[in-house]
XYZ file of C-alpha atoms in Angstrom:
579
model
C -69.505 -0.067 -26.083
C -67.791 -2.854 -24.199
C -69.110 -4.430 -21.043
C -65.573 -5.172 -19.889
C -64.266 -1.622 -20.227
C -63.284 0.387 -17.149
C -66.119 1.796 -15.091
C -67.165 5.436 -14.885
C -64.681 6.028 -12.091
C -61.723 5.326 -14.370
C -61.299 1.649 -13.566
C -63.770 1.264 -10.713
C -66.712 -0.957 -11.704
C -70.047 0.877 -11.800
C -72.483 -0.049 -9.040
C -75.912 -1.304 -10.135
C -78.988 -1.736 -7.938
C -81.573 -4.438 -8.527
C -84.954 -4.168 -6.836
C -86.552 -7.573 -7.292
C -87.568 -10.872 -5.768
C -85.334 -13.750 -4.793
C -85.173 -17.069 -6.665
C -84.118 -19.899 -4.378
C -82.975 -21.978 -7.376
C -80.611 -19.203 -8.485
C -81.703 -18.846 -12.108
C -83.877 -15.725 -11.989
C -84.572 -12.734 -9.760
C -81.794 -11.033 -7.842
C -79.594 -14.108 -8.116
C -79.595 -13.870 -11.918
C -79.163 -10.094 -11.702
C -76.134 -10.270 -9.423
C -74.494 -12.952 -11.565
C -75.029 -10.815 -14.644
C -73.675 -7.687 -12.960
C -70.530 -9.545 -11.946
C -70.076 -11.245 -15.306
C -70.308 -7.867 -17.048
C -67.829 -6.152 -14.757
C -70.251 -4.255 -12.510
C -70.750 -4.189 -8.732
C -74.146 -5.506 -7.707
C -76.367 -4.254 -4.906
C -79.916 -5.396 -4.158
C -83.208 -4.674 -2.413
C -85.468 -7.700 -1.992
C -89.184 -7.292 -2.612
C -90.148 -10.921 -1.972
C -88.815 -14.359 -1.190
C -89.858 -17.269 -3.349
C -89.662 -20.998 -2.954
C -89.031 -22.083 -6.539
C -86.952 -24.326 -8.745
C -86.702 -25.118 -12.432
C -90.149 -26.766 -12.405
C -92.110 -23.833 -10.974
C -92.861 -21.470 -8.096
C -94.126 -23.211 -4.993
C -94.596 -20.212 -2.682
C -94.083 -16.420 -2.453
C -93.500 -14.416 0.721
C -93.489 -10.625 0.152
C -91.290 -8.268 2.156
C -93.009 -5.521 4.180
C -93.178 -2.355 2.017
C -91.455 -0.293 4.709
C -88.566 -2.762 4.752
C -88.262 -2.512 0.951
C -87.938 1.256 1.334
C -85.305 0.838 4.047
C -83.236 -1.465 1.835
C -83.330 0.971 -1.090
C -82.423 3.964 1.062
C -79.674 2.037 2.826
C -78.003 1.352 -0.511
C -78.565 4.755 -2.117
C -77.345 6.726 0.895
C -73.997 4.932 0.900
C -73.238 3.710 -2.627
C -72.951 5.777 -5.796
C -75.411 3.879 -7.979
C -74.982 4.148 -11.768
C -78.114 2.275 -12.887
C -81.190 0.658 -11.347
C -83.427 -2.153 -12.534
C -86.687 -3.410 -11.126
C -87.998 -6.940 -11.469
C -90.705 -8.663 -9.455
C -92.530 -6.006 -7.348
C -95.358 -8.310 -6.203
C -98.131 -5.898 -5.234
C -99.394 -2.304 -5.394
C -97.958 -1.265 -2.011
C -94.427 -2.403 -2.847
C -94.641 -0.909 -6.337
C -95.748 2.433 -4.864
C -92.964 2.362 -2.256
C -90.311 1.691 -4.885
C -91.473 4.516 -7.157
C -91.968 6.966 -4.276
C -88.605 6.165 -2.666
C -86.687 6.697 -5.895
C -88.528 9.920 -6.666
C -88.004 11.280 -3.181
C -84.345 10.341 -3.002
C -83.478 11.943 -6.335
C -85.865 14.903 -6.190
C -82.986 17.405 -5.923
C -80.407 15.562 -8.029
C -80.032 13.596 -11.225
C -81.016 9.975 -11.007
C -79.273 7.020 -12.604
C -81.071 5.352 -15.536
C -83.913 3.088 -14.418
C -84.996 -0.048 -16.296
C -88.321 -1.653 -15.447
C -88.826 -5.317 -16.238
C -92.603 -5.546 -15.608
C -92.574 -9.086 -14.246
C -96.176 -10.301 -14.074
C -96.225 -14.082 -14.540
C -93.506 -16.723 -14.261
C -92.590 -19.028 -17.166
C -94.566 -21.791 -15.463
C -97.674 -19.597 -15.091
C -97.382 -18.445 -11.459
C -98.699 -14.911 -10.831
C -95.892 -12.645 -9.637
C -97.664 -9.263 -9.727
C -101.070 -8.482 -8.267
C -103.511 -6.917 -10.764
C -103.836 -3.751 -8.647
C -100.095 -3.161 -8.972
C -100.226 -2.774 -12.742
C -101.952 0.606 -12.577
C -99.462 1.833 -9.961
C -96.586 0.678 -12.137
C -97.916 2.533 -15.178
C -98.823 5.696 -13.311
C -95.908 6.026 -10.879
C -92.946 3.933 -12.065
C -93.000 4.178 -15.857
C -92.498 7.987 -15.910
C -89.209 7.473 -14.025
C -87.814 4.870 -16.405
C -85.510 5.025 -19.369
C -86.651 1.669 -20.717
C -89.249 -1.009 -20.005
C -88.781 -4.613 -21.154
C -92.114 -6.489 -21.354
C -92.635 -9.824 -23.065
C -95.715 -10.616 -25.155
C -98.128 -11.395 -22.295
C -96.882 -8.503 -20.170
C -97.256 -6.076 -23.075
C -100.814 -7.254 -23.724
C -101.667 -6.827 -20.043
C -100.197 -3.330 -19.852
C -101.903 -2.147 -23.029
C -105.276 -3.513 -21.900
C -105.126 -1.228 -18.847
C -105.228 1.782 -21.188
C -107.720 0.251 -23.629
C -105.090 0.219 -26.365
C -104.908 -2.512 -29.040
C -103.303 -5.363 -27.171
C -103.485 -8.613 -29.141
C -99.979 -9.573 -30.291
C -99.824 -12.421 -32.796
C -97.194 -11.475 -35.373
C -94.353 -9.075 -36.075
C -96.590 -6.235 -37.261
C -98.542 -6.485 -33.999
C -95.268 -6.175 -32.100
C -94.426 -2.952 -33.934
C -97.785 -1.421 -33.056
C -97.637 -2.629 -29.453
C -94.115 -1.316 -28.863
C -95.114 2.102 -30.166
C -98.289 2.197 -28.068
C -96.381 1.205 -24.942
C -94.365 4.431 -25.132
C -97.689 6.246 -24.630
C -97.622 4.861 -21.079
C -94.672 7.048 -20.108
C -91.285 5.431 -20.824
C -89.084 7.032 -23.502
C -88.144 3.596 -24.817
C -89.720 0.126 -24.936
C -88.000 -3.156 -25.677
C -90.736 -5.643 -26.545
C -89.168 -9.088 -26.216
C -90.024 -11.570 -28.940
C -89.318 -14.929 -27.365
C -92.980 -15.936 -27.506
C -93.515 -14.895 -31.143
C -92.265 -17.001 -34.063
C -90.877 -14.911 -36.917
C -89.404 -16.038 -40.254
C -87.124 -14.339 -42.750
C -90.199 -13.861 -44.939
C -91.803 -11.800 -42.168
C -88.658 -9.677 -41.960
C -88.611 -9.093 -45.721
C -92.293 -8.101 -45.682
C -91.810 -5.626 -42.839
C -88.666 -4.161 -44.389
C -90.597 -3.431 -47.587
C -93.539 -1.779 -45.817
C -91.577 0.030 -43.077
C -88.563 1.630 -44.737
C -87.673 3.630 -41.610
C -87.050 0.559 -39.437
C -83.468 -0.385 -38.613
C -82.407 -4.046 -38.495
C -79.599 -5.414 -36.333
C -78.656 -8.913 -37.518
C -75.980 -9.853 -35.017
C -76.965 -13.496 -34.869
C -77.899 -13.922 -38.535
C -75.635 -14.234 -41.555
C -75.296 -11.100 -43.642
C -74.870 -10.968 -47.411
C -71.881 -12.730 -49.005
C -71.779 -15.308 -46.194
C -73.464 -18.247 -47.881
C -70.436 -20.469 -47.305
C -71.266 -20.188 -43.590
C -74.826 -21.475 -43.954
C -75.483 -24.459 -41.706
C -75.967 -27.685 -43.639
C -79.558 -28.733 -44.356
C -80.906 -25.409 -43.096
C -83.125 -23.500 -45.508
C -82.628 -19.776 -44.729
C -86.203 -19.048 -45.859
C -87.618 -21.267 -43.088
C -85.219 -20.131 -40.365
C -87.155 -19.282 -37.198
C -86.093 -16.047 -35.565
C -86.492 -14.276 -32.263
C -87.064 -10.575 -32.866
C -86.879 -7.998 -30.089
C -88.505 -4.678 -31.007
C -87.041 -1.471 -29.607
C -89.263 1.580 -30.055
C -88.061 4.967 -28.849
C -89.793 8.238 -28.212
C -88.244 9.851 -31.310
C -90.343 7.352 -33.332
C -87.252 5.306 -34.083
C -87.777 1.537 -34.296
C -84.981 -1.030 -34.303
C -85.402 -4.793 -34.710
C -82.810 -7.086 -33.152
C -82.763 -10.423 -34.981
C -81.352 -13.713 -33.710
C -81.921 -17.377 -34.559
C -84.409 -19.101 -32.280
C -82.643 -21.586 -30.007
C -84.282 -24.921 -29.269
C -83.472 -24.952 -25.559
C -85.128 -25.540 -22.207
C -82.488 -23.373 -20.490
C -84.536 -20.177 -20.538
C -85.335 -19.685 -16.839
C -84.517 -16.086 -15.899
C -84.043 -14.827 -19.458
C -85.965 -11.590 -18.828
C -84.129 -10.908 -15.569
C -80.781 -11.521 -17.235
C -81.550 -9.277 -20.196
C -82.749 -6.343 -18.070
C -79.733 -6.760 -15.774
C -77.388 -6.671 -18.782
C -79.167 -3.560 -20.027
C -78.659 -1.932 -16.625
C -74.945 -2.687 -16.853
C -74.717 -1.105 -20.287
C -76.637 1.996 -19.291
C -74.713 2.241 -16.019
C -71.512 2.509 -18.015
C -72.833 4.817 -20.701
C -75.284 7.085 -18.860
C -73.973 7.324 -15.310
C -76.060 9.732 -13.204
C -77.474 11.510 -16.233
C -81.219 11.358 -15.719
C -83.554 13.550 -13.741
C -86.556 11.856 -12.148
C -88.664 14.990 -12.322
C -88.357 15.466 -16.058
C -86.103 14.244 -18.821
C -84.738 17.132 -20.900
C -84.811 16.790 -24.680
C -80.997 16.638 -24.801
C -80.856 13.918 -22.146
C -83.556 11.947 -23.961
C -81.603 12.226 -27.227
C -78.426 10.941 -25.572
C -80.385 8.215 -23.809
C -81.957 6.955 -27.023
C -78.580 6.575 -28.707
C -77.063 4.705 -25.774
C -80.172 2.550 -25.234
C -80.035 1.264 -28.809
C -76.341 0.447 -28.527
C -76.843 -1.201 -25.145
C -79.706 -3.405 -26.361
C -77.462 -4.836 -29.060
C -74.884 -6.006 -26.547
C -77.358 -7.080 -23.853
C -79.325 -9.262 -26.264
C -76.063 -10.810 -27.507
C -74.987 -11.608 -23.940
C -78.371 -13.160 -23.124
C -78.544 -15.158 -26.362
C -75.113 -16.659 -25.745
C -76.123 -17.400 -22.158
C -78.943 -19.585 -23.492
C -76.848 -21.213 -26.190
C -73.980 -22.144 -23.852
C -76.182 -23.178 -20.892
C -75.428 -26.369 -19.004
C -78.096 -28.656 -17.570
C -79.427 -27.640 -14.136
C -82.582 -29.154 -12.648
C -85.317 -31.186 -14.290
C -87.440 -28.349 -15.697
C -86.650 -25.047 -17.423
C -83.020 -24.572 -16.475
C -81.085 -21.301 -16.083
C -78.812 -19.530 -18.524
C -75.040 -19.702 -18.371
C -74.360 -16.285 -16.868
C -70.635 -16.988 -16.668
C -69.874 -17.427 -20.361
C -68.237 -13.999 -20.504
C -65.809 -14.933 -17.715
C -63.645 -16.629 -20.337
C -61.937 -13.738 -22.157
C -62.538 -14.232 -25.869
C -61.795 -12.213 -28.940
C -63.682 -14.820 -30.980
C -67.093 -16.024 -29.721
C -67.373 -19.731 -28.858
C -68.547 -22.167 -31.525
C -72.237 -22.969 -31.131
C -74.864 -24.850 -33.106
C -76.174 -21.630 -34.644
C -72.711 -20.164 -35.220
C -70.220 -22.957 -35.916
C -67.868 -20.594 -37.786
C -67.437 -17.570 -35.482
C -63.899 -16.689 -36.609
C -64.663 -16.465 -40.328
C -67.941 -14.686 -39.647
C -66.061 -12.116 -37.563
C -63.377 -11.664 -40.218
C -65.983 -11.136 -42.942
C -68.028 -8.749 -40.799
C -64.977 -6.654 -39.973
C -63.970 -6.409 -43.639
C -67.511 -6.395 -45.072
C -66.930 -3.703 -47.709
C -63.709 -5.271 -49.016
C -65.258 -8.745 -48.970
C -68.309 -7.519 -50.910
C -66.056 -5.858 -53.514
C -64.262 -9.182 -53.872
C -67.315 -11.457 -54.119
C -69.371 -9.081 -56.279
C -66.489 -7.847 -58.435
C -67.292 -6.671 -61.947
C -65.213 -9.551 -63.301
C -67.505 -11.994 -61.463
C -70.648 -10.243 -62.701
C -69.460 -10.459 -66.308
C -68.693 -14.143 -65.784
C -72.231 -14.559 -64.447
C -73.997 -13.049 -67.429
C -71.524 -14.489 -69.933
C -70.345 -11.154 -71.321
C -66.765 -11.158 -70.035
C -64.432 -10.663 -73.011
C -62.706 -13.909 -73.902
C -59.312 -12.193 -73.787
C -59.897 -11.211 -70.147
C -60.951 -14.720 -69.164
C -57.986 -16.332 -70.938
C -55.613 -13.827 -69.339
C -57.145 -14.638 -65.955
C -56.793 -18.396 -66.466
C -53.168 -18.040 -67.548
C -52.273 -15.930 -64.524
C -54.327 -18.061 -62.148
C -52.470 -21.122 -63.408
C -49.226 -19.563 -62.186
C -50.790 -18.247 -58.988
C -51.816 -21.811 -58.125
C -48.152 -22.775 -58.076
C -47.577 -20.256 -55.304
C -50.732 -21.501 -53.591
C -49.491 -25.115 -53.704
C -46.046 -24.087 -52.404
C -47.704 -22.208 -49.537
C -49.579 -25.370 -48.583
C -46.251 -27.171 -48.631
C -44.968 -24.621 -46.123
C -48.111 -25.165 -44.081
C -47.458 -28.912 -44.058
C -43.938 -28.206 -42.788
C -45.459 -26.265 -39.879
C -48.261 -28.738 -39.206
C -48.401 -30.085 -35.633
C -49.900 -33.485 -36.519
C -50.151 -36.164 -39.200
C -53.803 -35.229 -39.704
C -52.779 -31.662 -40.498
C -50.028 -32.964 -42.815
C -52.609 -35.070 -44.626
C -54.960 -32.114 -44.957
C -52.265 -29.946 -46.553
C -51.286 -32.792 -48.881
C -54.889 -33.375 -49.989
C -55.341 -29.664 -50.699
C -52.132 -29.621 -52.719
C -53.413 -32.558 -54.779
C -56.707 -30.698 -55.302
C -54.738 -27.686 -56.553
C -52.889 -29.896 -59.024
C -56.230 -31.210 -60.304
C -57.548 -27.631 -60.519
C -54.567 -26.655 -62.654
C -55.683 -29.197 -65.285
C -58.982 -27.312 -65.470
C -57.007 -24.231 -66.468
C -55.256 -26.167 -69.201
C -58.603 -27.403 -70.524
C -60.090 -23.913 -70.547
C -57.069 -22.428 -72.272
C -57.056 -25.218 -74.852
C -60.605 -24.222 -75.817
C -59.191 -20.857 -76.858
C -56.135 -22.259 -78.610
C -53.650 -21.647 -75.785
C -51.256 -24.580 -75.785
C -49.776 -26.152 -72.667
C -46.315 -24.793 -73.571
C -47.693 -21.320 -74.123
C -49.498 -21.507 -70.795
C -46.344 -22.619 -68.957
C -44.284 -19.833 -70.494
C -46.771 -17.030 -69.873
C -45.059 -14.105 -68.125
C -46.397 -13.594 -64.622
C -48.182 -10.285 -64.116
C -47.308 -7.924 -61.277
C -50.582 -8.849 -59.540
C -49.670 -12.564 -59.647
C -46.167 -11.925 -58.342
C -47.453 -9.630 -55.573
C -50.078 -12.083 -54.382
C -47.920 -15.195 -54.699
C -44.958 -13.491 -53.085
C -47.087 -12.394 -50.150
C -48.278 -15.965 -49.560
C -44.708 -17.279 -49.503
C -43.574 -14.428 -47.242
C -46.344 -15.186 -44.730
C -45.522 -18.888 -45.012
C -41.915 -18.273 -44.007
C -43.002 -16.443 -40.856
C -43.546 -18.211 -37.554
C -47.304 -18.381 -37.019
C -48.959 -21.064 -39.137
C -52.378 -19.513 -38.413
C -51.300 -16.395 -40.287
C -50.577 -18.601 -43.292
C -53.951 -20.326 -42.862
C -55.597 -16.874 -42.896
C -53.702 -15.957 -46.063
C -54.786 -19.146 -47.837
C -58.380 -18.929 -46.616
C -59.279 -15.784 -48.556
C -58.857 -17.615 -51.872
C -60.492 -20.894 -50.842
C -63.500 -19.317 -49.143
C -63.857 -16.398 -51.535
C -64.210 -18.582 -54.615
C -66.667 -20.751 -52.714
C -68.740 -17.689 -51.854
C -68.580 -16.447 -55.463
C -69.831 -19.804 -56.719
C -72.768 -19.822 -54.279
C -73.593 -16.165 -55.002
C -73.784 -16.775 -58.756
C -75.833 -19.937 -58.178
C -78.260 -18.037 -55.922
C -78.601 -15.161 -58.386
C -79.219 -17.615 -61.219
C -82.172 -19.092 -59.304
C -84.013 -15.768 -58.893
C -87.045 -14.849 -60.977
C -85.429 -11.555 -62.017
C -82.058 -13.234 -62.525
C -79.233 -11.455 -64.278
C -76.995 -14.537 -64.210
C -77.434 -16.467 -67.454
C -76.497 -20.129 -67.495
C -77.901 -21.179 -70.856
C -75.267 -20.568 -73.498
C -72.861 -19.039 -70.988
C -69.296 -19.819 -72.174
C -68.158 -19.786 -68.539
C -70.834 -22.156 -67.253
C -68.332 -24.848 -66.261
C -66.346 -22.320 -64.194
C -69.537 -21.378 -62.313
C -70.524 -25.011 -61.846
C -67.080 -25.989 -60.584
C -66.984 -23.399 -57.790
C -70.627 -23.825 -56.799
C -70.465 -27.622 -57.101
C -70.290 -30.294 -54.435
C -66.554 -31.013 -54.718
C -65.400 -27.444 -54.241
C -68.017 -26.676 -51.573
C -66.923 -29.799 -49.686
C -63.375 -28.409 -49.757
C -64.727 -25.123 -48.378
C -66.477 -26.945 -45.521
C -63.286 -28.867 -44.698
C -61.337 -25.637 -44.734
C -63.840 -23.936 -42.439
C -63.727 -26.826 -39.984
C -59.932 -26.801 -39.921
C -59.741 -23.048 -39.381
C -62.404 -22.915 -36.688
C -61.082 -25.958 -34.831
C -57.576 -24.474 -34.736
C -58.865 -21.118 -33.490
C -61.008 -22.786 -30.813
C -58.105 -24.955 -29.620
C -55.699 -22.014 -29.461
C -57.741 -18.803 -28.930
C -55.814 -15.734 -30.052
C -54.914 -12.712 -27.976
C -56.215 -9.354 -29.172
C -52.871 -8.563 -30.812
C -52.676 -11.953 -32.522
C -56.222 -11.692 -33.808
C -55.438 -8.272 -35.296
C -52.560 -9.910 -37.176
C -54.964 -12.524 -38.543
C -57.429 -9.821 -39.555
C -54.700 -7.840 -41.285
C -53.567 -10.865 -43.301
C -57.152 -11.807 -44.202
C -57.957 -8.292 -45.417
C -54.646 -7.997 -47.287
C -55.320 -11.206 -49.211
C -58.891 -10.140 -49.926
C -57.540 -6.915 -51.448
C -54.964 -8.921 -53.415
C -57.828 -11.066 -54.807
C -59.563 -7.879 -55.945
C -56.338 -6.691 -57.594
C -56.034 -10.064 -59.319
C -59.472 -9.691 -60.895
C -58.736 -6.060 -61.759
C -55.654 -7.343 -63.554
C -57.677 -9.892 -65.504
C -60.455 -7.476 -66.402
C -58.100 -4.821 -67.722
C -55.495 -7.214 -69.217
C -52.727 -5.820 -67.011
């Protein structure tokens, strides 16, 4: 699903209705909703339930709209505009809540209704009450049965559950799982329990994954396996604090959406923004599909699939809105709702994701990358059982491959736009020359002389890989050449870190003591090589950020990256089987 795809009308943006209060400071309420609708390519309409005098420091006053006027606003919109999704926010009191539920039910009693999302806004971030206690029962009894999804935070979930005498204390991740499931007993087919007020660690995730095998995990904001080269410096993954949103659906399906916790004060209107983004996603995917009187089993099944997909994208949009926020006001500032206005194939660089291009390339070629990093050749290196003949053959061929690699960096220097880039290519070439001496030393240990090494016949895998590098280097786009060279540099760095990590485990299969290839492991996991990896990452990401690619150009980069990853696999196949 893409938020910037054409609308249901074949190019016309879907119309979304928000029924909520106004925020005079512009960060929450209908102002946040309308910004989100526009940013995500939808047409926004609104019905105001209350006016507020508020800013980033708090809510100073609330003035509710007359319930009859709320009804008139809703009907005025629905009778004229084809609405594809509806969201509710601040409803203030029981009378307004009843009017909203009754108006929607009456209007759609003889037709299918658009999907409805209820953000049960009860208390502001600064502690101001935004929903009268009497309204909670009306919301549960009259509004929840009409919804596709409700989006409470911790305190709202506890309040809702307490009204039905259900377990309501939410302290940790397991409590969130129970609470999300119990909330579906209140009527909605799906519940997204937001986790911004609960601190979760990777240890919590591992514990839950072991005890709840049926749970799905979506790690959009967290590094997957074989991405250790992308770890942020001085950050211990085991102590990483996470925000986990729990989606529980009526088919007893639970999905956890994991993202790094952001240390930010720009969180005003987060819930409004998220529910508005969800409405946009559902408006595109489930236009006019739901019946207010009863949801059929088929419609529920379709809804559950689309809801899960929509949550993934809505949480990503909201997370990036927080991470790219600019300073507004002196208190809890708003999100950056406009970050999606800049068309990007590659996400912007942020503190939690400084390497978005390489992360995207690895994610899109995850299977190939895993086969490269965890190749059988690498595993045999790790436990020291690789036949000596295979290792010597590899070192001989790699010695000749490095010549191609150095020549390719020479071509890159010729294309470089600055002296700094020239210097970088020259330094890498010098590093390659030093690395070639390592090959000579290894080969000498197994009685392969320097002359014999120089005169070794190049294998077909070496010629294919080296020839491809030179071919890409002779083409026009230097970024394509950078992509071709990156697979080797970053792949060996990842292999070194993977073997080092496996060697540190209690049930380790990597054996360092007495391993004849220990120096090879140490070299690629060591500080010098990893520093080269970090420099390479910075160069690649800085170039991509300075000259963002079009969709077609990015696909070229991806193709080159994947091709070189496959050539690396072929190179190790060659070594393993003495080809």
